Amino acid sequence: MTPPQTLRTRWKRVSLPNKLTVLCTFIIAIATVTYAFIASQTLTTMGGQLSAISESNKISRDTFDAANRPYVGVNSVIITHIGFDAKKESFTRTVRTHETIIMFVRFEFKNFGTVPALNVRNELRVFLDGVEYLGKPKIPDTPSSVFPGQTVSLGTTIGTKDYGSVTSGKRKLEIQASIYYEWPGRHQAECNKGQYDPTMNVFLNLGACTK
């Protein structure tokens, strides 16, 4: 009975062409595994790089958008007290006097941005002791576009009926100033609330309006 042949014995009996075929197949297998590993690592690295590039592009786009848009808000609030002399001719004062009987409040809106604000609309809502005042605000001609650095105004009047109680502090006067505007592909709405302080004759900023 012939003893079993070892792997080494079998390998010696293989012809040279077959040995070369086996060797090439082994080398190709090693190369394939190596290539797959390198390709996998490359894809992982590229994925991270693409994610970083995408995030960088988003930051650049957001920065560009923030630097190239309108920012319209309240620039100042001007209070004028109005009275009439013996000849019934009107005069104005910056503070209340015993002769003044009307208060005119003007909100000035300004575009602090770098591009024009389009389709601009503004609105004032007046409240006395929390109840909306039914007086008619004086609305000037408002341009449809507000260019960078340009201002527009909106005013309202507190008449003789309520002037004394408001300026003496017996009644609380609050005004909500809203402005709506657009720019290509975007729109914005801003609303700020102020309360009149008769002691300092100013409007105190109460922050953003609440619903």
Backbone as a chain_set.jsonl record, in Angstrom:
{"seq": "MTPPQTLRTRWKRVSLPNKLTVLCTFIIAIATVTYAFIASQTLTTMGGQLSAISESNKISRDTFDAANRPYVGVNSVIITHIGFDAKKESFTRTVRTHETIIMFVRFEFKNFGTVPALNVRNELRVFLDGVEYLGKPKIPDTPSSVFPGQTVSLGTTIGTKDYGSVTSGKRKLEIQASIYYEWPGRHQAECNKGQYDPTMNVFLNLGACTK", "coords": {"N": [[0.854, -1.197, 0.0], [0.578, 2.192, -0.933], [2.139, 4.874, 0.724], [0.554, 7.894, 2.008], [0.916, 10.991, 0.213], [2.806, 13.869, 1.034], [2.102, 17.426, 1.263], [4.242, 18.877, 0.381], [5.543, 16.994, -1.201], [3.668, 16.625, -3.188], [3.685, 19.167, -4.278], [6.217, 19.283, -5.447], [5.87, 17.571, -7.568], [4.268, 18.981, -9.219], [3.948, 20.599, -12.344], [6.123, 23.1, -13.835], [4.782, 25.226, -15.286], [2.249, 25.085, -14.106], [2.924, 25.636, -11.466], [3.736, 28.311, -11.73], [1.307, 29.433, -12.434], [-0.222, 29.066, -10.096], [1.29, 30.608, -8.328], [1.04, 33.169, -9.49], [-1.707, 33.524, -9.226], [-1.926, 33.613, -6.445], [-0.451, 35.94, -5.914], [-2.05, 37.817, -7.228], [-4.373, 37.619, -5.683], [-3.465, 38.598, -3.203], [-2.827, 41.201, -3.992], [-5.345, 42.126, -4.717], [-6.764, 42.119, -2.28], [-5.211, 43.977, -0.889], [-5.618, 46.257, -2.474], [-8.377, 46.613, -2.137], [-8.451, 47.233, 0.559], [-6.979, 49.629, 0.628], [-8.574, 51.198, -1.06], [-10.91, 51.326, 0.444], [-10.026, 52.771, 2.691], [-9.339, 55.129, 1.402], [-11.831, 56.023, 0.408], [-13.121, 56.478, 2.839], [-11.559, 58.563, 3.853], [-11.966, 60.455, 1.814], [-14.701, 60.835, 2.103], [-14.828, 62.112, 4.598], [-13.412, 64.422, 3.918], [-15.101, 65.523, 1.933], [-17.356, 66.045, 3.478], [-16.306, 67.976, 5.186], [-15.707, 69.955, 3.305], [-18.271, 70.527, 2.36], [-19.439, 71.568, 4.714], [-17.792, 73.774, 5.08], [-18.437, 75.231, 2.775], [-21.118, 75.812, 3.362], [-20.843, 77.467, 5.606], [-19.471, 79.588, 4.424], [-21.412, 80.442, 2.6], [-23.502, 81.187, 4.341], [-22.212, 83.252, 5.692], [-21.803, 85.051, 3.601], [-24.471, 85.59, 2.908], [-25.354, 86.793, 5.271], [-23.856, 89.102, 5.259], [-24.75, 90.399, 3.048], [-27.443, 91.556, 2.924], [-30.559, 93.218, 3.785], [-31.037, 94.98, 6.884], [-33.486, 96.056, 8.739], [-34.671, 98.229, 11.158], [-35.845, 99.819, 14.239], [-34.586, 102.993, 14.514], [-34.692, 105.38, 15.959], [-36.769, 107.089, 18.388], [-38.821, 109.765, 18.38], [-40.133, 112.297, 20.304], [-42.571, 114.744, 20.361], [-43.997, 117.589, 21.789], [-46.948, 119.437, 21.549], [-48.461, 122.631, 21.402], [-50.677, 125.52, 21.675], [-50.62, 128.969, 21.094], [-51.765, 132.254, 22.302], [-52.733, 133.334, 19.996], [-53.673, 131.197, 18.739], [-51.863, 129.81, 17.284], [-49.804, 127.117, 16.456], [-47.172, 125.569, 18.363], [-44.093, 123.88, 19.12], [-42.574, 121.695, 21.533], [-39.856, 120.05, 23.164], [-40.287, 118.839, 25.545], [-42.897, 118.299, 27.985], [-45.026, 121.046, 28.764], [-46.935, 123.511, 30.628], [-48.461, 124.535, 28.692], [-48.66, 122.817, 26.57], [-50.617, 120.419, 24.787], [-50.904, 118.232, 23.179], [-49.337, 115.226, 22.054], [-46.95, 114.103, 19.831], [-45.675, 111.206, 18.442], [-42.938, 109.881, 16.849], [-41.681, 107.211, 15.059], [-38.652, 106.18, 13.789], [-37.442, 104.298, 11.203], [-34.653, 102.447, 10.032], [-32.512, 101.258, 7.424], [-30.049, 99.204, 8.138], [-28.52, 97.484, 6.74], [-26.736, 96.144, 3.818], [-27.891, 95.992, 1.353], [-30.8, 96.922, -0.642], [-33.998, 97.071, 1.029], [-36.985, 95.561, 0.135], [-40.428, 96.081, -0.874], [-41.444, 97.336, 1.485], [-43.256, 97.607, 4.475], [-44.763, 99.277, 7.205], [-45.967, 99.53, 10.614], [-47.833, 100.815, 13.326], [-49.017, 100.081, 16.565], [-51.009, 101.206, 19.12], [-51.337, 101.286, 22.634], [-53.262, 101.908, 25.516], [-53.072, 101.532, 28.849], [-53.036, 98.802, 28.363], [-55.106, 98.402, 26.569], [-56.027, 98.517, 23.193], [-55.497, 101.48, 21.465], [-57.735, 103.544, 19.731], [-57.17, 105.647, 18.124], [-56.192, 107.363, 15.11], [-53.243, 106.655, 13.504], [-50.727, 108.821, 12.176], [-49.749, 108.436, 8.971], [-47.017, 108.584, 6.924], [-45.89, 109.109, 3.479], [-44.568, 106.182, 2.392], [-41.71, 104.718, 1.032], [-41.508, 102.09, -1.428], [-39.186, 100.713, -1.468], [-36.361, 100.586, 0.638], [-33.302, 101.931, 0.853], [-29.815, 101.104, 1.62], [-28.823, 102.696, 4.599], [-30.868, 104.535, 4.408], [-33.785, 106.131, 5.843], [-37.128, 105.72, 7.085], [-40.265, 106.956, 8.288], [-42.815, 106.657, 10.808], [-45.675, 107.782, 12.421], [-47.691, 108.639, 15.343], [-50.433, 110.159, 17.125], [-51.143, 111.409, 20.34], [-53.953, 112.673, 21.588], [-55.678, 115.601, 22.944], [-57.533, 114.62, 24.798], [-56.382, 112.403, 26.101], [-53.863, 113.235, 26.675], [-53.007, 114.586, 29.083], [-53.31, 112.598, 31.113], [-51.575, 110.641, 30.199], [-49.028, 111.898, 30.017], [-48.661, 112.576, 32.642], [-48.37, 110.212, 33.851], [-50.485, 108.76, 34.819], [-51.809, 107.057, 33.16], [-50.805, 104.188, 31.31], [-48.78, 104.164, 28.502], [-48.156, 102.31, 25.683], [-46.431, 101.282, 22.75], [-46.386, 99.358, 19.844], [-44.118, 98.748, 17.354], [-43.924, 97.759, 14.114], [-42.305, 96.281, 11.282], [-42.178, 95.185, 7.96], [-40.425, 93.51, 5.459], [-38.672, 92.671, 2.384], [-36.193, 90.801, 0.499], [-34.364, 89.529, -2.335], [-35.618, 86.329, -2.585], [-36.064, 86.077, 0.139], [-37.75, 87.023, 3.243], [-38.667, 89.219, 5.942], [-39.799, 89.972, 9.227], [-40.13, 92.354, 11.726], [-40.728, 93.327, 15.062], [-41.025, 95.595, 17.658], [-41.501, 96.613, 21.054], [-42.36, 99.466, 22.947], [-42.442, 101.445, 25.946], [-43.843, 104.367, 27.289], [-42.09, 106.626, 29.309], [-42.936, 108.989, 31.455], [-41.452, 110.497, 33.248], [-38.785, 110.668, 32.332], [-39.368, 111.338, 29.792], [-39.145, 109.613, 27.559], [-39.176, 106.68, 25.418], [-39.116, 103.512, 26.689], [-37.376, 100.611, 25.821], [-38.959, 97.608, 25.451], [-38.345, 95.281, 24.299], [-38.839, 92.491, 22.006], [-42.022, 92.122, 20.387], [-44.815, 90.392, 21.811], [-47.119, 87.775, 21.111]], "CA": [[0.0, 0.0, 0.0], [1.403, 3.412, -1.093], [1.877, 5.851, 1.803], [0.005, 9.177, 1.524], [1.921, 11.993, -0.145], [2.715, 15.152, 1.742], [1.855, 18.594, 0.418], [5.517, 19.241, -0.238], [5.809, 16.021, -2.259], [2.755, 16.935, -4.283], [4.116, 20.419, -4.917], [7.381, 18.98, -6.282], [5.435, 16.851, -8.762], [3.521, 19.895, -10.094], [4.777, 21.122, -13.437], [6.534, 24.492, -13.685], [3.711, 26.165, -15.703], [1.179, 25.115, -13.088], [3.456, 26.358, -10.308], [3.69, 29.739, -12.042], [-0.105, 29.828, -12.403], [-0.619, 29.153, -8.688], [1.988, 31.747, -7.743], [0.418, 34.411, -9.994], [-3.037, 33.637, -8.611], [-1.714, 34.04, -5.062], [-0.034, 37.352, -5.933], [-3.234, 38.612, -7.6], [-5.279, 37.645, -4.531], [-2.888, 39.529, -2.222], [-2.955, 42.551, -4.545], [-6.765, 42.489, -4.675], [-7.09, 42.438, -0.891], [-4.525, 45.239, -0.565], [-6.303, 47.346, -3.19], [-9.673, 46.828, -1.5], [-8.218, 47.93, 1.826], [-6.569, 51.011, 0.326], [-9.741, 51.896, -1.608], [-11.82, 51.581, 1.556], [-9.475, 53.877, 3.479], [-9.414, 56.347, 0.581], [-13.219, 56.474, 0.402], [-13.407, 57.038, 4.159], [-10.895, 59.874, 3.922], [-12.651, 61.363, 0.9], [-15.996, 61.16, 2.699], [-14.59, 63.133, 5.603], [-13.029, 65.663, 3.237], [-16.292, 66.073, 1.29], [-18.202, 66.588, 4.534], [-15.678, 69.222, 5.635], [-15.874, 70.941, 2.229], [-19.679, 70.922, 2.368], [-19.656, 72.429, 5.876], [-17.104, 75.035, 4.806], [-19.239, 75.963, 1.793], [-22.31, 76.31, 4.05], [-20.427, 78.597, 6.437], [-19.168, 80.698, 3.508], [-22.683, 80.925, 2.055], [-24.21, 81.885, 5.412], [-21.493, 84.498, 5.943], [-22.098, 85.94, 2.477], [-25.867, 86.014, 3.025], [-25.485, 87.71, 6.407], [-23.208, 90.374, 4.928], [-25.37, 90.98, 1.864], [-28.89, 91.559, 3.12], [-31.011, 94.385, 4.54], [-31.414, 94.875, 8.287], [-34.308, 97.24, 8.992], [-35.171, 98.259, 12.532], [-36.095, 101.14, 14.809], [-33.357, 103.763, 14.705], [-34.918, 106.35, 17.032], [-38.143, 107.469, 18.697], [-38.798, 111.21, 18.616], [-41.356, 112.753, 20.971], [-42.789, 116.185, 20.223], [-45.17, 118.1, 22.495], [-47.524, 120.52, 20.746], [-49.404, 123.518, 22.083], [-51.173, 126.659, 20.888], [-50.492, 130.235, 21.827], [-52.976, 133.08, 22.385], [-53.211, 133.567, 18.636], [-54.048, 129.871, 18.249], [-50.814, 129.295, 16.407], [-49.158, 125.971, 17.105], [-45.727, 125.579, 18.628], [-43.635, 122.56, 19.571], [-41.588, 121.619, 22.604], [-39.287, 118.707, 23.327], [-40.797, 118.305, 26.811], [-44.226, 118.801, 28.34], [-45.162, 122.301, 29.515], [-48.333, 123.732, 30.992], [-49.163, 125.006, 27.503], [-48.771, 121.748, 25.561], [-51.844, 119.62, 24.946], [-50.872, 117.104, 22.244], [-48.03, 114.591, 21.918], [-46.743, 113.374, 18.583], [-44.584, 110.236, 18.577], [-42.473, 109.445, 15.52], [-40.707, 106.124, 15.018], [-37.801, 106.234, 12.6], [-36.874, 103.001, 10.832], [-33.468, 102.606, 9.186], [-31.911, 100.056, 6.847], [-28.661, 99.104, 8.57], [-27.868, 96.47, 5.917], [-25.905, 96.52, 2.668], [-28.688, 95.923, 0.123], [-32.12, 97.529, -0.425], [-35.146, 96.314, 1.525], [-38.044, 95.694, -0.862], [-41.827, 95.928, -0.427], [-41.427, 97.69, 2.903], [-44.501, 98.047, 5.122], [-44.591, 99.439, 8.646], [-47.238, 99.621, 11.335], [-47.805, 101.121, 14.752], [-50.196, 99.76, 17.359], [-50.92, 101.998, 20.342], [-52.116, 100.717, 23.733], [-53.385, 102.667, 26.75], [-53.409, 100.595, 29.937], [-53.21, 97.473, 27.795], [-56.213, 98.362, 25.614], [-55.573, 99.156, 21.96], [-55.978, 102.843, 21.253], [-58.418, 103.584, 18.446], [-56.796, 106.834, 17.364], [-55.644, 107.086, 13.789], [-51.852, 107.094, 13.386], [-50.39, 109.603, 10.994], [-48.899, 107.58, 8.139], [-46.427, 109.337, 5.821], [-45.607, 108.35, 2.268], [-43.479, 105.246, 2.649], [-41.219, 104.158, -0.227], [-41.613, 100.634, -1.535], [-37.846, 100.194, -1.212], [-35.539, 101.382, 1.552], [-31.92, 101.647, 0.49], [-28.904, 101.112, 2.767], [-28.64, 103.99, 5.234], [-32.072, 105.359, 4.29], [-34.741, 106.006, 6.932], [-38.542, 106.027, 6.868], [-40.879, 107.278, 9.577], [-44.231, 106.401, 11.047], [-45.996, 108.485, 13.656], [-49.038, 108.615, 15.889], [-50.715, 111.319, 17.974], [-51.945, 111.298, 21.563], [-54.698, 113.93, 21.589], [-55.935, 116.354, 24.179], [-58.331, 113.833, 25.741], [-55.532, 111.479, 26.867], [-52.517, 113.811, 26.83], [-52.683, 114.852, 30.481], [-53.176, 111.365, 31.901], [-50.393, 109.908, 29.722], [-47.794, 112.605, 30.371], [-48.532, 112.623, 34.099], [-48.106, 108.852, 34.31], [-51.689, 108.11, 35.331], [-52.149, 105.977, 32.237], [-49.606, 103.588, 30.702], [-48.775, 104.208, 27.045], [-47.243, 101.378, 25.025], [-46.538, 101.277, 21.29], [-45.709, 98.281, 19.117], [-43.671, 99.202, 16.04], [-43.632, 96.596, 13.26], [-41.89, 96.543, 9.91], [-42.108, 93.982, 7.135], [-39.66, 93.811, 4.244], [-38.203, 91.526, 1.616], [-35.08, 90.913, -0.439], [-34.518, 88.375, -3.226], [-35.725, 84.995, -2.014], [-36.239, 86.08, 1.594], [-38.598, 88.055, 3.825], [-38.389, 89.412, 7.357], [-40.751, 90.767, 10.0], [-39.58, 92.791, 12.999], [-41.684, 94.055, 15.902], [-40.487, 95.973, 18.952], [-42.477, 97.277, 21.914], [-41.806, 100.469, 23.835], [-43.356, 102.035, 26.932], [-43.512, 105.761, 27.559], [-41.735, 106.995, 30.678], [-43.167, 110.437, 31.533], [-40.42, 111.165, 34.056], [-37.633, 110.952, 31.474], [-39.887, 111.732, 28.489], [-38.553, 108.712, 26.562], [-39.796, 105.366, 25.301], [-38.244, 102.434, 27.136], [-37.442, 99.448, 24.947], [-39.427, 96.408, 26.153], [-37.943, 94.093, 23.536], [-39.668, 92.024, 20.908], [-43.459, 92.01, 20.675], [-45.35, 89.071, 22.098], [-48.42, 87.582, 20.487]], "C": [[0.891, 1.249, 0.0], [1.074, 4.403, 0.011], [1.33, 7.162, 1.23], [1.117, 10.196, 1.29], [1.683, 13.295, 0.633], [2.491, 16.269, 0.733], [3.122, 19.0, -0.31], [5.839, 18.312, -1.399], [4.928, 16.303, -3.465], [3.195, 18.185, -5.037], [5.304, 20.178, -5.853], [6.974, 18.313, -7.586], [4.626, 17.74, -9.704], [4.46, 20.473, -11.136], [5.057, 22.608, -13.216], [5.442, 25.462, -14.147], [2.585, 26.254, -14.669], [1.626, 25.832, -11.821], [3.383, 27.863, -10.531], [2.25, 30.267, -11.984], [-0.584, 30.021, -10.978], [-0.004, 30.382, -8.037], [1.36, 33.072, -8.188], [-0.959, 34.641, -9.372], [-2.933, 34.132, -7.175], [-1.355, 35.516, -4.998], [-1.225, 38.253, -6.261], [-4.2, 38.726, -6.431], [-4.784, 38.631, -3.476], [-3.07, 40.97, -2.697], [-4.4, 43.041, -4.467], [-7.188, 42.897, -3.27], [-6.469, 43.773, -0.49], [-5.224, 46.424, -1.21], [-7.651, 47.666, -2.542], [-9.513, 47.592, -0.19], [-7.868, 49.394, 1.588], [-7.755, 51.817, -0.19], [-10.731, 52.254, -0.5], [-11.328, 52.757, 2.4], [-9.567, 55.205, 2.727], [-10.827, 56.909, 0.564], [-13.608, 57.1, 1.738], [-12.814, 58.432, 4.302], [-11.603, 60.893, 3.047], [-14.012, 61.773, 1.45], [-15.862, 62.245, 3.752], [-14.236, 64.47, 4.986], [-14.232, 66.321, 2.574], [-17.227, 66.693, 2.314], [-17.648, 67.921, 5.032], [-15.845, 70.32, 4.595], [-17.31, 71.451, 2.209], [-19.973, 71.863, 3.526], [-18.999, 73.79, 5.669], [-17.879, 75.882, 3.814], [-20.489, 76.556, 2.438], [-21.969, 77.531, 4.903], [-20.149, 79.824, 5.569], [-20.453, 81.301, 2.945], [-23.463, 81.711, 3.107], [-23.554, 83.227, 5.72], [-21.783, 85.513, 4.85], [-23.524, 86.48, 2.583], [-26.038, 87.025, 4.157], [-24.891, 89.08, 6.1], [-23.874, 91.088, 3.765], [-26.893, 90.864, 1.958], [-29.282, 92.848, 3.845], [-31.271, 94.023, 5.999], [-32.17, 96.157, 8.638], [-34.862, 97.167, 10.41], [-35.374, 99.686, 13.003], [-34.759, 101.822, 15.09], [-33.506, 104.771, 15.844], [-36.412, 106.575, 17.222], [-38.113, 108.941, 19.116], [-40.158, 111.648, 19.164], [-41.443, 114.272, 20.858], [-44.079, 116.572, 20.939], [-45.652, 119.364, 21.775], [-48.516, 121.32, 21.581], [-49.834, 124.643, 21.158], [-51.081, 127.926, 21.737], [-51.807, 131.016, 21.809], [-53.576, 133.365, 21.025], [-53.643, 132.262, 17.954], [-53.082, 129.339, 17.188], [-50.054, 128.199, 17.151], [-47.67, 126.211, 17.32], [-45.354, 124.197, 19.16], [-42.595, 122.705, 20.673], [-41.064, 120.178, 22.673], [-39.742, 118.05, 24.616], [-42.182, 118.899, 27.062], [-44.134, 120.128, 29.097], [-46.637, 122.489, 29.863], [-49.155, 124.214, 29.797], [-49.374, 123.909, 26.465], [-49.973, 120.867, 25.858], [-51.888, 118.394, 24.047], [-49.452, 116.544, 22.22], [-47.979, 113.819, 20.595], [-45.513, 112.488, 18.739], [-44.217, 109.724, 17.192], [-41.405, 108.368, 15.672], [-39.951, 106.206, 13.697], [-37.17, 104.863, 12.372], [-35.71, 103.231, 9.869], [-32.997, 101.257, 8.66], [-30.426, 100.058, 7.2], [-27.868, 98.115, 7.705], [-27.112, 97.044, 4.738], [-26.648, 96.455, 1.346], [-30.067, 96.509, 0.402], [-33.12, 96.544, 0.174], [-36.319, 96.6, 0.591], [-39.421, 95.494, -0.226], [-41.979, 96.209, 1.07], [-42.815, 98.147, 3.361], [-44.214, 98.224, 6.605], [-45.926, 99.76, 9.306], [-46.987, 99.971, 12.796], [-49.117, 100.699, 15.393], [-50.018, 100.405, 18.724], [-51.846, 101.395, 21.402], [-52.086, 101.668, 24.923], [-53.895, 101.73, 27.838], [-53.754, 99.216, 29.388], [-54.329, 97.336, 26.789], [-55.798, 99.126, 24.363], [-56.29, 100.477, 21.739], [-56.553, 102.953, 19.85], [-58.133, 104.858, 17.661], [-56.169, 106.447, 16.041], [-54.198, 107.57, 13.708], [-51.632, 107.873, 12.095], [-49.377, 108.823, 10.177], [-48.337, 108.4, 6.985], [-46.296, 108.474, 4.578], [-44.386, 107.475, 2.523], [-43.002, 104.652, 1.337], [-41.34, 102.644, -0.237], [-40.271, 99.965, -1.303], [-37.113, 101.148, -0.28], [-34.088, 100.99, 1.319], [-31.011, 101.699, 1.715], [-28.661, 102.523, 3.298], [-29.859, 104.891, 5.192], [-33.009, 105.103, 5.465], [-36.151, 106.309, 6.44], [-39.188, 106.189, 8.236], [-42.352, 106.91, 9.611], [-44.58, 107.012, 12.392], [-47.441, 108.317, 14.086], [-49.19, 109.764, 16.878], [-51.544, 110.916, 19.194], [-52.632, 112.646, 21.749], [-54.964, 114.511, 22.961], [-56.69, 115.532, 25.234], [-57.45, 112.989, 26.657], [-54.161, 112.064, 27.191], [-52.133, 113.98, 28.301], [-52.449, 113.597, 31.295], [-51.955, 110.553, 31.489], [-49.118, 110.587, 30.204], [-47.603, 112.746, 31.88], [-48.255, 111.237, 34.684], [-49.314, 108.143, 34.873], [-52.147, 106.964, 34.449], [-50.869, 105.495, 31.552], [-49.749, 103.57, 29.18], [-47.715, 103.245, 26.515], [-47.498, 101.426, 23.52], [-45.744, 100.101, 20.732], [-45.392, 98.778, 17.716], [-43.239, 97.992, 15.222], [-43.185, 97.051, 11.877], [-41.714, 95.206, 9.199], [-41.365, 94.349, 5.849], [-39.137, 92.525, 3.61], [-36.88, 91.861, 0.935], [-35.078, 89.62, -1.231], [-34.484, 87.023, -2.513], [-35.984, 84.949, -0.522], [-37.258, 87.147, 2.008], [-38.36, 88.089, 5.331], [-39.48, 90.258, 7.987], [-40.119, 91.084, 11.354], [-40.65, 93.563, 13.768], [-41.048, 94.314, 17.263], [-41.527, 96.77, 19.733], [-41.769, 98.272, 22.825], [-42.862, 101.014, 24.769], [-42.888, 103.437, 27.273], [-43.239, 105.982, 29.044], [-41.879, 108.508, 30.791], [-42.112, 111.188, 32.342], [-39.224, 111.579, 33.205], [-38.05, 111.411, 30.079], [-39.221, 110.93, 27.361], [-39.414, 107.451, 26.484], [-38.766, 104.319, 25.702], [-38.461, 101.214, 26.255], [-37.816, 98.208, 25.767], [-39.087, 95.134, 25.392], [-38.938, 93.725, 22.46], [-41.124, 91.911, 21.348], [-43.811, 90.562, 20.993], [-46.743, 88.984, 21.493], [-49.535, 87.832, 21.494]], "O": [[1.82, 1.369, 0.799], [-0.088, 4.744, 0.23], [1.619, 7.499, 0.082], [2.1, 10.268, 2.029], [0.555, 13.738, 0.848], [2.662, 16.091, -0.473], [3.084, 19.413, -1.469], [6.335, 18.745, -2.439], [5.375, 16.232, -4.61], [3.096, 18.259, -6.262], [5.393, 20.788, -6.918], [7.653, 18.468, -8.601], [4.323, 17.348, -10.831], [5.614, 20.792, -10.85], [4.322, 23.288, -12.5], [5.192, 26.448, -13.455], [2.047, 27.326, -14.394], [0.846, 26.535, -11.179], [3.011, 28.609, -9.625], [2.004, 31.391, -11.547], [-1.263, 31.0, -10.668], [-0.667, 31.107, -7.295], [1.169, 33.981, -7.38], [-1.335, 35.764, -9.038], [-3.732, 34.957, -6.731], [-1.867, 36.257, -4.159], [-1.397, 39.312, -5.658], [-4.782, 39.787, -6.201], [-5.566, 39.401, -2.919], [-3.42, 41.852, -1.913], [-4.655, 44.213, -4.189], [-7.885, 43.895, -3.088], [-7.11, 44.596, 0.163], [-5.406, 47.468, -0.582], [-8.026, 48.831, -2.411], [-10.31, 48.471, 0.138], [-8.39, 50.286, 2.257], [-7.934, 52.976, 0.185], [-11.316, 53.338, -0.499], [-12.109, 53.63, 2.777], [-9.831, 56.255, 3.313], [-11.019, 58.119, 0.687], [-14.32, 58.104, 1.786], [-13.46, 59.355, 4.796], [-11.822, 62.035, 3.451], [-14.433, 62.918, 1.287], [-16.664, 63.177, 3.806], [-14.683, 65.52, 5.448], [-14.379, 67.541, 2.638], [-17.824, 67.74, 2.062], [-18.395, 68.87, 5.271], [-16.093, 71.476, 4.94], [-17.55, 72.649, 2.061], [-20.682, 72.854, 3.349], [-19.562, 74.825, 6.027], [-17.979, 77.099, 3.973], [-20.883, 77.674, 2.107], [-22.714, 78.511, 4.921], [-20.529, 80.943, 5.911], [-20.573, 82.52, 2.828], [-24.019, 82.769, 2.812], [-24.239, 84.218, 5.977], [-21.984, 86.695, 5.129], [-23.764, 87.669, 2.376], [-26.778, 87.999, 4.019], [-25.359, 90.096, 6.614], [-23.594, 92.261, 3.519], [-27.532, 90.164, 1.172], [-28.432, 93.499, 4.452], [-31.674, 92.902, 6.31], [-31.563, 97.214, 8.812], [-35.45, 96.16, 10.807], [-35.112, 100.64, 12.271], [-33.914, 101.291, 15.811], [-32.565, 104.995, 16.606], [-37.216, 106.29, 16.334], [-37.454, 109.305, 20.09], [-41.197, 111.396, 18.553], [-40.508, 114.989, 21.214], [-45.125, 115.96, 20.723], [-44.858, 120.242, 21.439], [-49.298, 120.768, 22.354], [-49.41, 124.712, 20.004], [-51.417, 127.94, 22.921], [-52.833, 130.508, 21.358], [-54.776, 133.607, 20.904], [-53.937, 132.234, 16.759], [-53.444, 128.537, 16.327], [-49.712, 128.346, 18.324], [-47.013, 126.94, 16.577], [-46.221, 123.441, 19.598], [-41.85, 123.683, 20.738], [-41.747, 119.229, 22.288], [-39.604, 116.837, 24.775], [-42.579, 119.876, 26.427], [-43.274, 120.305, 29.959], [-47.486, 121.707, 29.434], [-50.381, 124.294, 29.868], [-50.198, 124.07, 25.564], [-50.305, 120.603, 27.013], [-52.819, 117.594, 24.144], [-48.481, 117.29, 22.349], [-48.847, 113.001, 20.295], [-44.442, 112.959, 19.121], [-45.06, 109.207, 16.458], [-40.375, 108.572, 16.314], [-40.553, 106.29, 12.626], [-36.462, 104.338, 13.23], [-35.774, 104.101, 9.0], [-33.073, 100.244, 9.356], [-29.644, 100.819, 6.63], [-26.669, 97.933, 7.92], [-26.873, 98.249, 4.653], [-26.092, 96.827, 0.313], [-30.473, 96.59, 1.561], [-33.099, 95.351, -0.128], [-36.608, 97.759, 0.292], [-39.562, 94.836, 0.805], [-42.565, 95.42, 1.812], [-43.458, 98.969, 2.708], [-43.501, 97.416, 7.201], [-46.877, 100.196, 8.657], [-46.043, 99.479, 13.415], [-50.193, 100.928, 14.84], [-49.014, 100.188, 19.402], [-52.988, 101.038, 21.112], [-51.028, 102.173, 25.299], [-55.005, 101.204, 27.756], [-54.657, 98.547, 29.89], [-54.5, 96.266, 26.204], [-55.281, 100.24, 24.45], [-57.516, 100.57, 21.816], [-55.932, 102.507, 18.886], [-58.78, 105.122, 16.647], [-55.674, 105.331, 15.878], [-53.945, 108.768, 13.83], [-52.264, 107.616, 11.071], [-48.264, 108.575, 10.64], [-49.102, 108.87, 6.142], [-46.555, 107.271, 4.609], [-43.304, 107.975, 2.833], [-43.819, 104.122, 0.584], [-41.282, 101.996, 0.808], [-40.217, 98.779, -0.977], [-37.235, 102.367, -0.399], [-33.699, 99.848, 1.561], [-31.385, 102.272, 2.738], [-28.334, 103.432, 2.537], [-29.888, 105.915, 5.874], [-33.034, 104.005, 6.021], [-36.335, 107.068, 5.489], [-38.715, 105.628, 9.224], [-43.032, 106.862, 8.586], [-43.883, 106.796, 13.384], [-48.299, 107.91, 13.303], [-48.203, 110.28, 17.403], [-52.521, 110.176, 19.081], [-51.975, 113.647, 22.034], [-54.533, 113.983, 23.986], [-56.498, 115.737, 26.432], [-57.729, 112.867, 27.849], [-53.381, 111.442, 27.913], [-51.051, 113.562, 28.713], [-51.503, 113.528, 32.079], [-51.361, 109.858, 32.313], [-48.226, 109.927, 30.738], [-46.492, 113.009, 32.34], [-47.944, 111.106, 35.868], [-49.188, 107.021, 35.364], [-52.787, 106.021, 34.914], [-49.972, 106.284, 31.255], [-50.716, 103.029, 28.642], [-46.536, 103.35, 26.853], [-48.634, 101.588, 23.075], [-44.59, 99.879, 21.097], [-46.289, 99.182, 16.976], [-42.301, 97.285, 15.591], [-43.635, 98.08, 11.371], [-41.183, 94.243, 9.752], [-41.647, 95.376, 5.231], [-39.158, 91.452, 4.213], [-36.497, 93.024, 0.809], [-35.751, 88.673, -0.823], [-33.476, 86.63, -1.926], [-36.114, 83.859, 0.035], [-37.585, 88.048, 1.235], [-37.908, 87.107, 5.919], [-40.021, 91.16, 7.347], [-39.631, 90.188, 12.044], [-41.388, 94.358, 13.187], [-40.592, 93.391, 17.937], [-42.327, 97.505, 19.155], [-40.723, 97.973, 23.4], [-44.045, 101.045, 24.429], [-41.705, 103.673, 27.515], [-44.024, 105.594, 29.909], [-41.035, 109.244, 30.278], [-41.908, 112.385, 32.139], [-38.711, 112.691, 33.333], [-37.211, 111.82, 29.276], [-38.793, 111.488, 26.351], [-40.252, 107.188, 27.346], [-37.68, 104.249, 25.127], [-39.598, 100.832, 25.978], [-37.078, 97.808, 26.667], [-39.489, 94.039, 25.787], [-39.77, 94.536, 22.053], [-41.422, 91.643, 22.512], [-43.176, 89.631, 20.499], [-47.451, 89.984, 21.378], [-50.713, 87.718, 21.153]]}, "num_chains": 1, "name": "protein.A"}
